[in-house]
């Protein structure tokens, strides 16, 4: 779950590759507070899932801890 979601606008200097002219480009991203992460899916594959007992299982845990669970 994510709470307190809001858009964050910022400006970035961008250089045109052909003319070498630089201009300012506005960009926006969504920010918020992470309240709870219960599962992560990428292309239908579950990479992380929180069990009812509160234990994390999945490939992301193995990568983060360097262990098998």
PDB file of C-alpha atoms in Angstrom:
ATOM      1  CA  UNK A   1       0.000   0.000   0.000  1.00  0.00           C
ATOM      2  CA  UNK A   2       1.128   3.520  -0.712  1.00  0.00           C
ATOM      3  CA  UNK A   3      -0.097   6.615   1.090  1.00  0.00           C
ATOM      4  CA  UNK A   4       0.236  10.374   0.651  1.00  0.00           C
ATOM      5  CA  UNK A   5       0.675  10.121  -3.131  1.00  0.00           C
ATOM      6  CA  UNK A   6       1.576  13.350  -4.938  1.00  0.00           C
ATOM      7  CA  UNK A   7       3.150  14.399  -8.260  1.00  0.00           C
ATOM      8  CA  UNK A   8       6.698  15.781  -8.103  1.00  0.00           C
ATOM      9  CA  UNK A   9       7.752  18.038 -10.980  1.00  0.00           C
ATOM     10  CA  UNK A  10      11.371  18.849 -11.744  1.00  0.00           C
ATOM     11  CA  UNK A  11      13.363  20.365 -14.622  1.00  0.00           C
ATOM     12  CA  UNK A  12      16.324  18.766 -16.376  1.00  0.00           C
ATOM     13  CA  UNK A  13      18.749  20.400 -18.819  1.00  0.00           C
ATOM     14  CA  UNK A  14      18.687  18.389 -22.073  1.00  0.00           C
ATOM     15  CA  UNK A  15      21.151  18.775 -24.940  1.00  0.00           C
ATOM     16  CA  UNK A  16      20.047  18.159 -28.530  1.00  0.00           C
ATOM     17  CA  UNK A  17      22.450  15.642 -30.106  1.00  0.00           C
ATOM     18  CA  UNK A  18      22.417  17.225 -33.563  1.00  0.00           C
ATOM     19  CA  UNK A  19      22.416  20.954 -32.874  1.00  0.00           C
ATOM     20  CA  UNK A  20      24.138  20.786 -29.454  1.00  0.00           C
ATOM     21  CA  UNK A  21      21.573  23.287 -28.168  1.00  0.00           C
ATOM     22  CA  UNK A  22      20.547  22.889 -24.555  1.00  0.00           C
ATOM     23  CA  UNK A  23      17.006  23.412 -23.291  1.00  0.00           C
ATOM     24  CA  UNK A  24      15.097  22.733 -20.087  1.00  0.00           C
ATOM     25  CA  UNK A  25      12.713  19.770 -20.081  1.00  0.00           C
ATOM     26  CA  UNK A  26      10.058  19.387 -17.384  1.00  0.00           C
ATOM     27  CA  UNK A  27       9.494  15.908 -15.967  1.00  0.00           C
ATOM     28  CA  UNK A  28       7.024  14.502 -13.445  1.00  0.00           C
ATOM     29  CA  UNK A  29       7.101  11.444 -11.215  1.00  0.00           C
ATOM     30  CA  UNK A  30       4.740  10.136  -8.578  1.00  0.00           C
ATOM     31  CA  UNK A  31       5.976  10.076  -4.993  1.00  0.00           C
ATOM     32  CA  UNK A  32       4.416   8.582  -1.891  1.00  0.00           C
ATOM     33  CA  UNK A  33       5.047   6.748   1.370  1.00  0.00           C
ATOM     34  CA  UNK A  34       5.382   2.979   1.228  1.00  0.00           C
ATOM     35  CA  UNK A  35       3.077   1.605   3.919  1.00  0.00           C
ATOM     36  CA  UNK A  36       3.144  -2.128   3.150  1.00  0.00           C
ATOM     37  CA  UNK A  37       4.600  -4.298   0.427  1.00  0.00           C
ATOM     38  CA  UNK A  38       2.691  -7.580   0.231  1.00  0.00           C
ATOM     39  CA  UNK A  39       3.852  -8.914  -3.138  1.00  0.00           C
ATOM     40  CA  UNK A  40       5.783  -8.009  -6.282  1.00  0.00           C
ATOM     41  CA  UNK A  41       4.916  -9.382  -9.724  1.00  0.00           C
ATOM     42  CA  UNK A  42       6.847  -8.774 -12.945  1.00  0.00           C
ATOM     43  CA  UNK A  43       5.378 -10.137 -16.182  1.00  0.00           C
ATOM     44  CA  UNK A  44       3.145 -12.455 -14.139  1.00  0.00           C
ATOM     45  CA  UNK A  45       6.033 -13.968 -12.140  1.00  0.00           C
ATOM     46  CA  UNK A  46       5.894 -13.501  -8.352  1.00  0.00           C
ATOM     47  CA  UNK A  47       9.286 -12.158  -7.236  1.00  0.00           C
ATOM     48  CA  UNK A  48       8.304 -11.399  -3.646  1.00  0.00           C
ATOM     49  CA  UNK A  49       5.382 -12.396  -1.449  1.00  0.00           C
ATOM     50  CA  UNK A  50       4.682 -11.834   2.224  1.00  0.00           C
ATOM     51  CA  UNK A  51       3.214 -14.930   3.876  1.00  0.00           C
ATOM     52  CA  UNK A  52       0.378 -14.708   6.437  1.00  0.00           C
ATOM     53  CA  UNK A  53       2.979 -15.375   9.150  1.00  0.00           C
ATOM     54  CA  UNK A  54       4.915 -12.293   8.063  1.00  0.00           C
ATOM     55  CA  UNK A  55       7.825 -14.141   6.471  1.00  0.00           C
ATOM     56  CA  UNK A  56       9.069 -12.926   3.113  1.00  0.00           C
ATOM     57  CA  UNK A  57       9.645 -15.462   0.355  1.00  0.00           C
ATOM     58  CA  UNK A  58      10.857 -15.126  -3.204  1.00  0.00           C
ATOM     59  CA  UNK A  59      13.721 -14.193  -5.474  1.00  0.00           C
ATOM     60  CA  UNK A  60      14.015 -10.621  -4.172  1.00  0.00           C
ATOM     61  CA  UNK A  61      14.696 -11.857  -0.637  1.00  0.00           C
ATOM     62  CA  UNK A  62      17.370 -14.241  -1.890  1.00  0.00           C
ATOM     63  CA  UNK A  63      19.058 -11.429  -3.812  1.00  0.00           C
ATOM     64  CA  UNK A  64      18.877  -8.979  -0.912  1.00  0.00           C
ATOM     65  CA  UNK A  65      20.147 -11.355   1.774  1.00  0.00           C
ATOM     66  CA  UNK A  66      22.369 -13.617  -0.284  1.00  0.00           C
ATOM     67  CA  UNK A  67      20.600 -16.640   1.214  1.00  0.00           C
ATOM     68  CA  UNK A  68      17.895 -19.058   0.144  1.00  0.00           C
ATOM     69  CA  UNK A  69      15.172 -17.482   2.250  1.00  0.00           C
TER      70      UNK A  69
END
